[in-house]
Short mmCIF file of C-alpha atoms in Angstrom, two decimals:
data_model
loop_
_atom_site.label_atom_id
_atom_site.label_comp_id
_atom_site.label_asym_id
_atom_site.label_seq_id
_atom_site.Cartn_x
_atom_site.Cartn_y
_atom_site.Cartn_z
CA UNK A 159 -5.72 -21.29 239.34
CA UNK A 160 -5.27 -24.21 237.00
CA UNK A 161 -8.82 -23.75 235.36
CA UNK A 162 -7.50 -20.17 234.90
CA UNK A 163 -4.27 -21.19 233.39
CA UNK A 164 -5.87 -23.91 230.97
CA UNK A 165 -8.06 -21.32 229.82
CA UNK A 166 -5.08 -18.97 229.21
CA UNK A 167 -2.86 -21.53 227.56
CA UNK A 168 -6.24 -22.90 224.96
CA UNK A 169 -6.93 -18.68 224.16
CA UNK A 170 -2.54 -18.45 223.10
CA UNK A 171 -3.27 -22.04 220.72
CA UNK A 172 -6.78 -20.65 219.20
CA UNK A 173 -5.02 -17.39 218.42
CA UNK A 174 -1.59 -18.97 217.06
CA UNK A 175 -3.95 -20.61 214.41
CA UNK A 176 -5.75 -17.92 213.04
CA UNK A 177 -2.25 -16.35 212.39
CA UNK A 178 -1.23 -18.88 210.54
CA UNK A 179 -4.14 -19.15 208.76
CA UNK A 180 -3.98 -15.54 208.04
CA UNK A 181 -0.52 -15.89 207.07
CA UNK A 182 -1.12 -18.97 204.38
CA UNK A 183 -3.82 -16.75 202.62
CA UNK A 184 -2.31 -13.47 202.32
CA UNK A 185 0.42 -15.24 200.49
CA UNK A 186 -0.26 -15.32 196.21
CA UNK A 187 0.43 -19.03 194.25
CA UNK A 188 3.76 -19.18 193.20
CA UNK A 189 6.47 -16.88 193.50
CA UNK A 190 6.39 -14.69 196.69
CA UNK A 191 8.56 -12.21 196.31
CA UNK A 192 7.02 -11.15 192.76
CA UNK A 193 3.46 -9.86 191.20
CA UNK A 194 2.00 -12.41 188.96
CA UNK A 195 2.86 -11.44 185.33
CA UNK A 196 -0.03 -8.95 183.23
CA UNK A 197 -2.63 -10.91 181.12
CA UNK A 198 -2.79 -9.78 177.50
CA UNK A 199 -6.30 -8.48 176.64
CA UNK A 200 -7.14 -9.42 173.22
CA UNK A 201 -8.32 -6.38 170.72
CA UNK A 202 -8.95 -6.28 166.64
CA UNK A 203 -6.45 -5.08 164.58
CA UNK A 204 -6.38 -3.71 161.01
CA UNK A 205 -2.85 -4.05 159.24
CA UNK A 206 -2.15 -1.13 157.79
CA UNK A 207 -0.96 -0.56 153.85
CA UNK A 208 0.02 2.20 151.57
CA UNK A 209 -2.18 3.11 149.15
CA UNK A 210 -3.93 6.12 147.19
CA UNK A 211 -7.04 7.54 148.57
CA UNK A 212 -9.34 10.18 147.89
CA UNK A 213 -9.39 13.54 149.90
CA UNK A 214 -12.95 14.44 151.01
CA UNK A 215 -14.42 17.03 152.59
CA UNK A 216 -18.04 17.03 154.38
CA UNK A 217 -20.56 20.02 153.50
CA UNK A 218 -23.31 20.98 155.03
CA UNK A 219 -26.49 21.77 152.51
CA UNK A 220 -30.22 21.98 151.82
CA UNK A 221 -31.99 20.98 149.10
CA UNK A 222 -33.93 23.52 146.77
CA UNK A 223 -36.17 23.54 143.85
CA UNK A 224 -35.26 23.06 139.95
CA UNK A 225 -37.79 25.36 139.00
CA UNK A 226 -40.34 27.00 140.62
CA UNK A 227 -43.19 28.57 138.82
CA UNK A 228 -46.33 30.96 140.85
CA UNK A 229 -49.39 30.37 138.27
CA UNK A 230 -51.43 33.42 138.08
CA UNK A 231 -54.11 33.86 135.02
CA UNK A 232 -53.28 36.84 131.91
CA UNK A 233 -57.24 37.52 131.02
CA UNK A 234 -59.62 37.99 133.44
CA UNK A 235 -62.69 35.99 133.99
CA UNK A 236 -65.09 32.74 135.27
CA UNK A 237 -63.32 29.93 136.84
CA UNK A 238 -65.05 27.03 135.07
CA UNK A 239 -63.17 24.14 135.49
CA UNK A 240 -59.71 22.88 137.44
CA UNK A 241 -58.21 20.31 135.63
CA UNK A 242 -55.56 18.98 137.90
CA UNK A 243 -55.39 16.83 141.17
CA UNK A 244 -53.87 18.63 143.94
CA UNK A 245 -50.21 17.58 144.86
CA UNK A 246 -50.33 15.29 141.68
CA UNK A 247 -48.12 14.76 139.00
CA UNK A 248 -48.26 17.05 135.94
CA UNK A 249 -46.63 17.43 132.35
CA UNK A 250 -46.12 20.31 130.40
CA UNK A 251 -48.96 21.72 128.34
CA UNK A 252 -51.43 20.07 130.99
CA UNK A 253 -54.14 21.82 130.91
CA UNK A 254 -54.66 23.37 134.72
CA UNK A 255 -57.57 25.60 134.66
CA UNK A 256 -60.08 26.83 132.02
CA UNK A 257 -61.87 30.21 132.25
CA UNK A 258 -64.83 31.38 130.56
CA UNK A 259 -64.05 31.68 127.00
CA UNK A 260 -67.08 32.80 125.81
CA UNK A 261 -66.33 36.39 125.87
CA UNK A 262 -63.16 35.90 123.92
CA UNK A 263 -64.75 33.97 121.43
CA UNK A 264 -66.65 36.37 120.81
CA UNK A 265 -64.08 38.85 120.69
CA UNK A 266 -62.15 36.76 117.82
CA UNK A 267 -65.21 36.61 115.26
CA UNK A 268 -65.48 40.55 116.03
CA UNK A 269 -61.82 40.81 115.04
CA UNK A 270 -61.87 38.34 112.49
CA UNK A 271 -65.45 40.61 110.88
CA UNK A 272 -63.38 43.59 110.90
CA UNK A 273 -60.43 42.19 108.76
CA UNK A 274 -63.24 41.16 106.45
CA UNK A 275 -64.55 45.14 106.27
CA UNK A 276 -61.00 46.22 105.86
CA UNK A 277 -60.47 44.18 103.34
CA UNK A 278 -63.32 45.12 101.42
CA UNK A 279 -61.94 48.37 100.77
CA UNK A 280 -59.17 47.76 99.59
CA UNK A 281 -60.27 46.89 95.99
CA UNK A 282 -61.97 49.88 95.41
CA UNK A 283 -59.13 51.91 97.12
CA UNK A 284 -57.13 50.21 93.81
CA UNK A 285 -59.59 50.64 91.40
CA UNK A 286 -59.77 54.49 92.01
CA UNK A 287 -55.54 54.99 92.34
CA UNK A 288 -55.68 53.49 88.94
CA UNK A 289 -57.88 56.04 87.35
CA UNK A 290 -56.51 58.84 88.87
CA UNK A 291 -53.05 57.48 87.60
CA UNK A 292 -54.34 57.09 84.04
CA UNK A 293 -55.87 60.71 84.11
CA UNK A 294 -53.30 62.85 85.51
CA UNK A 295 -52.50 65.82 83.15
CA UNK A 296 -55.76 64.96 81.35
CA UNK A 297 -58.87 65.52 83.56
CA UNK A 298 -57.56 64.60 87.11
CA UNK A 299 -55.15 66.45 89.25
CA UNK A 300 -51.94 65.45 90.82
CA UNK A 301 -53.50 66.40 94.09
CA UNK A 302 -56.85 63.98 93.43
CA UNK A 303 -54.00 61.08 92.08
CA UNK A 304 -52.56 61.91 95.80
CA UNK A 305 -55.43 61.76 97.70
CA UNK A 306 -56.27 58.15 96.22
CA UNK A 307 -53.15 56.67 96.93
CA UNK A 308 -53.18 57.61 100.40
CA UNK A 309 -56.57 56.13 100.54
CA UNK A 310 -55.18 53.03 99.32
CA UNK A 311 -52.66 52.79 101.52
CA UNK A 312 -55.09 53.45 104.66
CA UNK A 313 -57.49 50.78 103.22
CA UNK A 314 -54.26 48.06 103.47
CA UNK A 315 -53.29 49.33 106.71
CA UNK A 316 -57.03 49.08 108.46
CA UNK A 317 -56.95 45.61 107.23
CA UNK A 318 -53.13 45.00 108.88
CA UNK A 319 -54.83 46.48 112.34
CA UNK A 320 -57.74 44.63 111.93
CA UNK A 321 -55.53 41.41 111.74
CA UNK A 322 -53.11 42.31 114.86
CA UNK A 323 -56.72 42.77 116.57
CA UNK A 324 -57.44 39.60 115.68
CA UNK A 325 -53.91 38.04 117.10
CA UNK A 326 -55.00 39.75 120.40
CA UNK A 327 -57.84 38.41 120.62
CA UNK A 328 -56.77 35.14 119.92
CA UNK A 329 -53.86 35.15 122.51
CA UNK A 330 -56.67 36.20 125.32
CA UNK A 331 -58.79 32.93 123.99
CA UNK A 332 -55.65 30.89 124.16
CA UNK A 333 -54.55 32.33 127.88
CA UNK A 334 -57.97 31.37 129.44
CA UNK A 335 -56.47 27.83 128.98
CA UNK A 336 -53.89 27.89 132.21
CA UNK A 337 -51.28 25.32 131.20
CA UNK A 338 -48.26 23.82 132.61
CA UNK A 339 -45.26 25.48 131.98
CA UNK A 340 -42.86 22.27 132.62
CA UNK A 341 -43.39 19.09 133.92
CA UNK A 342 -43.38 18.90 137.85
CA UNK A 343 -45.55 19.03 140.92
CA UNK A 344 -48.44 20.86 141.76
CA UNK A 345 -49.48 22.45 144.46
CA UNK A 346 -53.25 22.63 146.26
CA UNK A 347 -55.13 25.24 144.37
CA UNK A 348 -55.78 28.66 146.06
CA UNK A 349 -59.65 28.87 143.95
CA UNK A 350 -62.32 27.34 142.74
CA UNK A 351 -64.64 27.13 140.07
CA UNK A 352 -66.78 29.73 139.92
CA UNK A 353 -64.60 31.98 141.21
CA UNK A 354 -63.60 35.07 139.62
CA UNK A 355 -59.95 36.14 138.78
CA UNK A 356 -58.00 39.25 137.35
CA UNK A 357 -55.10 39.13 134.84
CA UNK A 358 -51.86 39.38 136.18
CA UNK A 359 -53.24 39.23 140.05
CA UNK A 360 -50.69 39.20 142.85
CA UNK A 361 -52.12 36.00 144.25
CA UNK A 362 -51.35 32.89 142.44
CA UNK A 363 -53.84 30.03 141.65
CA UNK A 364 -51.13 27.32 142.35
CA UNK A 365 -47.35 27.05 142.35
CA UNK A 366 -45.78 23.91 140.70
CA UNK A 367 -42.43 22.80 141.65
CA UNK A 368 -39.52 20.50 139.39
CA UNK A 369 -37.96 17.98 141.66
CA UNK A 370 -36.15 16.38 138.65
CA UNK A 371 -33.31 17.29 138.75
CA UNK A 372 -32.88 19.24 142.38
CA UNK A 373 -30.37 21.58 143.67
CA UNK A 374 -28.42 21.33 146.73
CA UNK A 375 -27.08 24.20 148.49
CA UNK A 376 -23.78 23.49 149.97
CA UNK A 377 -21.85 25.89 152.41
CA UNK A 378 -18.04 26.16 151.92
CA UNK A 379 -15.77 27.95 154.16
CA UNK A 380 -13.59 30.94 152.28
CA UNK A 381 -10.39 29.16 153.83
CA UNK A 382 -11.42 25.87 151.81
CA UNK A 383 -11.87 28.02 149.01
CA UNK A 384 -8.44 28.73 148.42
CA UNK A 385 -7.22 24.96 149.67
CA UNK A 386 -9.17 24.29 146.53
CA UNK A 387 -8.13 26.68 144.14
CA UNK A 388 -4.23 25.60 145.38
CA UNK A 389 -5.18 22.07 144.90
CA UNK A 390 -6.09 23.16 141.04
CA UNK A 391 -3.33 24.69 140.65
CA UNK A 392 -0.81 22.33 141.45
CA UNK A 393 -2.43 19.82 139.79
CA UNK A 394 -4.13 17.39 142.21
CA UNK A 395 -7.85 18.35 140.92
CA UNK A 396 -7.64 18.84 136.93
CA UNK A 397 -10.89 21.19 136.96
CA UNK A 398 -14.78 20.98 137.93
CA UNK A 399 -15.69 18.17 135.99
CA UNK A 400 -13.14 15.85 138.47
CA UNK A 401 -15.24 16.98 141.36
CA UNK A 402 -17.37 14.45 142.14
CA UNK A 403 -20.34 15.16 144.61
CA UNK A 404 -22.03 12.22 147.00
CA UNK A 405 -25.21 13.04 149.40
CA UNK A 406 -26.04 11.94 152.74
CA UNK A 407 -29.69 12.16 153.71
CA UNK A 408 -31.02 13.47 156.88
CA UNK A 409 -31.18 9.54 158.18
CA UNK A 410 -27.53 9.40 157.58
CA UNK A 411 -27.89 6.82 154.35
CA UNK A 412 -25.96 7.58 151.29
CA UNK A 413 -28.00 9.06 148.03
CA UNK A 414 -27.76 6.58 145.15
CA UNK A 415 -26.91 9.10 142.39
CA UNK A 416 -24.19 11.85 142.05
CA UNK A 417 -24.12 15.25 141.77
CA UNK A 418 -22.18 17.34 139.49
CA UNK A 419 -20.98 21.50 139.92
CA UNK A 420 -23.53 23.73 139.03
CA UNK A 421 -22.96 26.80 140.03
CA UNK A 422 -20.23 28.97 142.33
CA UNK A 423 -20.77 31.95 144.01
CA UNK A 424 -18.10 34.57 143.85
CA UNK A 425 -19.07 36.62 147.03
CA UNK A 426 -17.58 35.42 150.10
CA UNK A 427 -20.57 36.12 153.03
CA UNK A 428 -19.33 38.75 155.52
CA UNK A 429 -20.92 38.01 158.44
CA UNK A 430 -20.34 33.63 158.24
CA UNK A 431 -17.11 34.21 156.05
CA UNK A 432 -18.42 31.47 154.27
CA UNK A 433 -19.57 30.86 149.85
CA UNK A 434 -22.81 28.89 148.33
CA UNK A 435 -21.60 25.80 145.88
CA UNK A 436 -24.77 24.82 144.43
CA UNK A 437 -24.81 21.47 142.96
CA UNK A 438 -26.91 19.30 140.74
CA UNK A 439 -28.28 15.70 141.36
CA UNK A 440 -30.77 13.38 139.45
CA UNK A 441 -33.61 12.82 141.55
CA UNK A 442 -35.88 10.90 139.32
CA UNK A 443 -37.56 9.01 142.49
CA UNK A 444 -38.50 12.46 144.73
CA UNK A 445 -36.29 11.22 147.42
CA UNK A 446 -34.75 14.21 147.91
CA UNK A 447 -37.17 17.28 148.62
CA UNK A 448 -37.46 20.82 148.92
CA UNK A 449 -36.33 22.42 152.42
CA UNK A 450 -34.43 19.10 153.36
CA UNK A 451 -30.92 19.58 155.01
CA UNK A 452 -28.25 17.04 153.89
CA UNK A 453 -24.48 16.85 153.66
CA UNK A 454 -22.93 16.25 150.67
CA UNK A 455 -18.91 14.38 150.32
CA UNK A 456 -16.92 16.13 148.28
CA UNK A 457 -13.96 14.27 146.35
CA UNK A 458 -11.33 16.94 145.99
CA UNK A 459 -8.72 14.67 144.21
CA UNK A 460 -6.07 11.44 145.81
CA UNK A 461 -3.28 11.46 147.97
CA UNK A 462 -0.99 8.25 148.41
CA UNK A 463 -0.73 7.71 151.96
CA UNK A 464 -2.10 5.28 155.29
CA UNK A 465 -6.21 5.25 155.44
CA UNK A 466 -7.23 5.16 159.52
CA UNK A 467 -10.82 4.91 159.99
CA UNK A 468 -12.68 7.42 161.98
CA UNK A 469 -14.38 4.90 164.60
CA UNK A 470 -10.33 3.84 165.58
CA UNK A 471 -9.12 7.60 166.11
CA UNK A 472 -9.67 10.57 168.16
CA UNK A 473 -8.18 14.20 168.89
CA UNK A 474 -5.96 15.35 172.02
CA UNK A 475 -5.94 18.21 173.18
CA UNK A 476 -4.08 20.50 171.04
CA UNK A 477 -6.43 18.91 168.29
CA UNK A 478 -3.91 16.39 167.09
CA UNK A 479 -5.39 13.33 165.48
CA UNK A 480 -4.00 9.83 167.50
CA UNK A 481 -5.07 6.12 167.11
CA UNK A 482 -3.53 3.28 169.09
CA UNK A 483 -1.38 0.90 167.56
CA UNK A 484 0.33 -2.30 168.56
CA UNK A 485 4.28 -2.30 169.25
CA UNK A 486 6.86 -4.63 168.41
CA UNK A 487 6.67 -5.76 172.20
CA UNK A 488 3.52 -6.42 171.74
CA UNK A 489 2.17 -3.99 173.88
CA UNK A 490 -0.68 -0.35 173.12
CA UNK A 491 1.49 2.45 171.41
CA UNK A 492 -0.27 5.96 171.24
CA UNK A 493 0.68 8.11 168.30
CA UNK A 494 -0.16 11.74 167.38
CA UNK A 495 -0.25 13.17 163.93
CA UNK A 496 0.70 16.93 163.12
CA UNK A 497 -1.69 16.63 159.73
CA UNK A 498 -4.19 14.45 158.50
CA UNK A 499 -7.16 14.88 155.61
CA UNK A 500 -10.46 13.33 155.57
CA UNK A 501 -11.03 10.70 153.56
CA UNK A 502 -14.78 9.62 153.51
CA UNK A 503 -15.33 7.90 156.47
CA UNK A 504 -11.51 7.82 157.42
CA UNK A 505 -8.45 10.22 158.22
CA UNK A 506 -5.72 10.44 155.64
CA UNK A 507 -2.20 9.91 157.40
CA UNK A 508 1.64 10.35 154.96
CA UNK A 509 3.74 10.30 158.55
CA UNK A 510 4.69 8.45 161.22
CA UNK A 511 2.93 5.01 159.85
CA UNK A 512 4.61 2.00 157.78
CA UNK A 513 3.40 -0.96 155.76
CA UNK A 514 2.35 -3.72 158.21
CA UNK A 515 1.94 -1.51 161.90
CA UNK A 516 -1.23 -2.93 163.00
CA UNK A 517 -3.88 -0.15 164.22
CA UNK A 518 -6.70 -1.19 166.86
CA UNK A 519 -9.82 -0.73 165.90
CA UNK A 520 -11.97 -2.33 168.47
CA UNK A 521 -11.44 -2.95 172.43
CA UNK A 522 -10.11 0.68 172.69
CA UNK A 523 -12.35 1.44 175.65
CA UNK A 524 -10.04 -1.42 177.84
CA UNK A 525 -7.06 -0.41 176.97
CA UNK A 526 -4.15 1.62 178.18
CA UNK A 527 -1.06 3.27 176.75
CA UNK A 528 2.16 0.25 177.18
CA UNK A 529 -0.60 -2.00 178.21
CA UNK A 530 -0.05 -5.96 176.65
CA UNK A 531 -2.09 -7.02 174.19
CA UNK A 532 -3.05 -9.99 172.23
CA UNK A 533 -4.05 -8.86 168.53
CA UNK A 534 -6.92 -10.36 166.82
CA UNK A 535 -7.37 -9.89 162.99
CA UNK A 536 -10.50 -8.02 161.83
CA UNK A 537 -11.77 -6.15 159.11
CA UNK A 538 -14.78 -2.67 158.46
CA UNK A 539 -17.33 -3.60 156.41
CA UNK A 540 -19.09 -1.26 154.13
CA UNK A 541 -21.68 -0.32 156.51
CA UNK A 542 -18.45 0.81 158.47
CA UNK A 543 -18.79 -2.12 161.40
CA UNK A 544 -15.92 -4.12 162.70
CA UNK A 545 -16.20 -7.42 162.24
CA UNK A 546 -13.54 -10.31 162.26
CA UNK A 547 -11.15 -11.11 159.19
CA UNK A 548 -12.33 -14.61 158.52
CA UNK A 549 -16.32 -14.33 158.08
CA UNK A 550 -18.05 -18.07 159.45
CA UNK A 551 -19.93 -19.62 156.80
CA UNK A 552 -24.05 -19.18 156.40
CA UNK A 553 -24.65 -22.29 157.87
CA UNK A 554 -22.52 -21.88 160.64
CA UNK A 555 -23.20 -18.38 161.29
CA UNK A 556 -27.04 -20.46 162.53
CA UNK A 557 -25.47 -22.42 165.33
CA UNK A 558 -25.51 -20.95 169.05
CA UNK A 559 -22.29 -20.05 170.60
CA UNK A 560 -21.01 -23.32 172.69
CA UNK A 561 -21.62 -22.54 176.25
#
């Protein structure tokens, strides 16, 4: 009975510490009765500013041709010789392909023989009109004084035949030298010497292509359309020749030259409800080729207002542009806003923004709406990264991060 009761009392004493044990841990540092206060996460911050910006709009587009140009012979005959290297660079009046003249030669002293026979009689088509003219009335008749003018005047126009023979004959010769039409580039050839074409065949011999300058073919929706037209009219775009035109390539870089309005379509499509804008660029490099799909950035005209970059913003869901912003207290503000234009790479805001509010840009993805926060200064670069305000120096920028 006493072992019993010892072993009783030492089981109450073991289990009256682990309570208290218990009780000392599930009890925080400091103040019981309340939560420990909210650590302020730290995020970047723009400040914002009034300014004047452009408006922008993106448009989809491919790239197309300057001039485009199927070469298919005029005389028919011998290929003897192809001039050109295949996909190479060519100027106008380059000489492409050369057919077997010989035949035309020949054909040009034949014409050039027969001017020299029509022109033979002429003189004595002259001498004759002039005696019939001197003996009219006196041992010639009018009739016979007829008859030798109009042989005359067949004699000059025999030679006048023979000599448009001769300009058709010398147009064949000159056509069995292919040329270039205008500088460009040239295709692979579809013959080779010693083949045999036609005049005016339906396949070509090559196709060359002008790359400098090159068209882009931009899609625009009918409901821009009008935005645009509206914007003329009030004033904020003073005509085409403010339009200004900047491409992005297919690897997302921006094109080094700009573009300028060619051409407008007037017919809206009826099945996309959308018009072609074709534009011009300089492409004296060939960066830009044929078939290649690119979007081009459209400055419609400027708008004073608050720039918010695209990377800080996003839509709800009744399509409403919001960004986060840092209260007075300190702590994540949401705001929503009704309308907003693009702006290159940002959204261009008039409401519900003044000088100074500070609009996060980085750190969004740990952060909540009335959530403290501690801002940090930063600043977008022009390859559109965040990156802090204050830049460390070159030398610095070297040294590994203290651990």
């Amino acid at each position: 009975m006493i072992r019993r009761a010892l072993l009783i009392s030492s089981a109450l004493a073991f289990a009256a510490l682990l309570a208290a044990c218990s009780d000392n841990g599930s009890k925080p540092a400091g103040n019981a009765g309340a939560g420990a206060a909210q650590q302020a996460s730290p995020v970047g911050v723009i400040t914002l500013t009034k300014g004047t910006f452009p408006i922008t709009t993106i448009l989809p587009g491919r790239a197309e041709t300057f001039q485009t140009a199927d070469i298919r012979p005029q005389v028919s005959g011998l290929i003897r010789e192809i001039a050109f290297k295949e996909g190479g660079e060519i100027k106008k009046g380059d000489l492409l392909y050369q057919i077997e003249d010989a035949p035309y030669i020949a054909a040009v002293e034949q014409a050039k023989a027969a001017i020299s026979k029509a022109q033979a009689s002429v003189p004595s088509a002259e001498s004759n009109l002039d005696r019939y003219q001197r003996l009219v009335g006196s041992g010639a008749t009018q009739i016979e004084f007829e008859t030798a003018k109009t042989t005359l005047l067949q004699a000059k126009a025999e030679v006048e035949s023979a000599k448009a023979s001769l300009s058709a004959a010398q147009i064949d010769l000159d056509h069995t030298r292919i040329v270039a039409p205008f500088d460009g580039i040239i295709d692979q050839t579809a013959v080779n010497v010693g083949n045999v074409v036609s005049a005016n065949q339906t396949t070509a011999l090559t196709t060359i292509r002008q790359l400098d300058p090159i068209y882009i073919s931009l899609t625009e929706s009918s409901t821009n359309l009008l935005k645009l037209r509206d914007a003329m009219a009030a004033g904020d775009i003073k005509g085409e020749a403010n339009v200004v035109f900047h491409l992005i390539l297919e690897n997302g870089k921006e094109y080094n030259q700009q573009g300028k309005l060619d051409m407008s379509k007037q017919v809206v499509s009826e099945t996309t409800g959308t018009f072609i804008i074709r534009v011009l660029f300089p492409n004296p490099d060939r960066i830009v080729l044929p078939g290649m799909y690119v979007r081009a950035t459209v400055e419609l005209g400027a708008e004073a207002g608050y720039s918010l970059p695209q990377l800080a913003t996003s839509r709800d869901a009744n399509g409403r542009l919001t960004a986060q912003f840092v209260s007075a207290d300190g702590k994540v503000e949401t705001r929503a806003f009704e309308n907003s234009s693009p702006s290159n790479n940002s959204w261009l805001v008039t409401d519900g923004i003044k000088d100074g509010d500070q609009l996060i840009v980085s750190g969004l993805q740990s952060i909540t709406a009335g959530m403290p926060v501690k801002p940090v200064p930063m600043k977008i670069n022009d390859n559109g990264v965040v990156v802090p305000a204050e830049q460390p120096a070159a030398g610095d920028a070297q040294k590994p991060a203290a651990k």
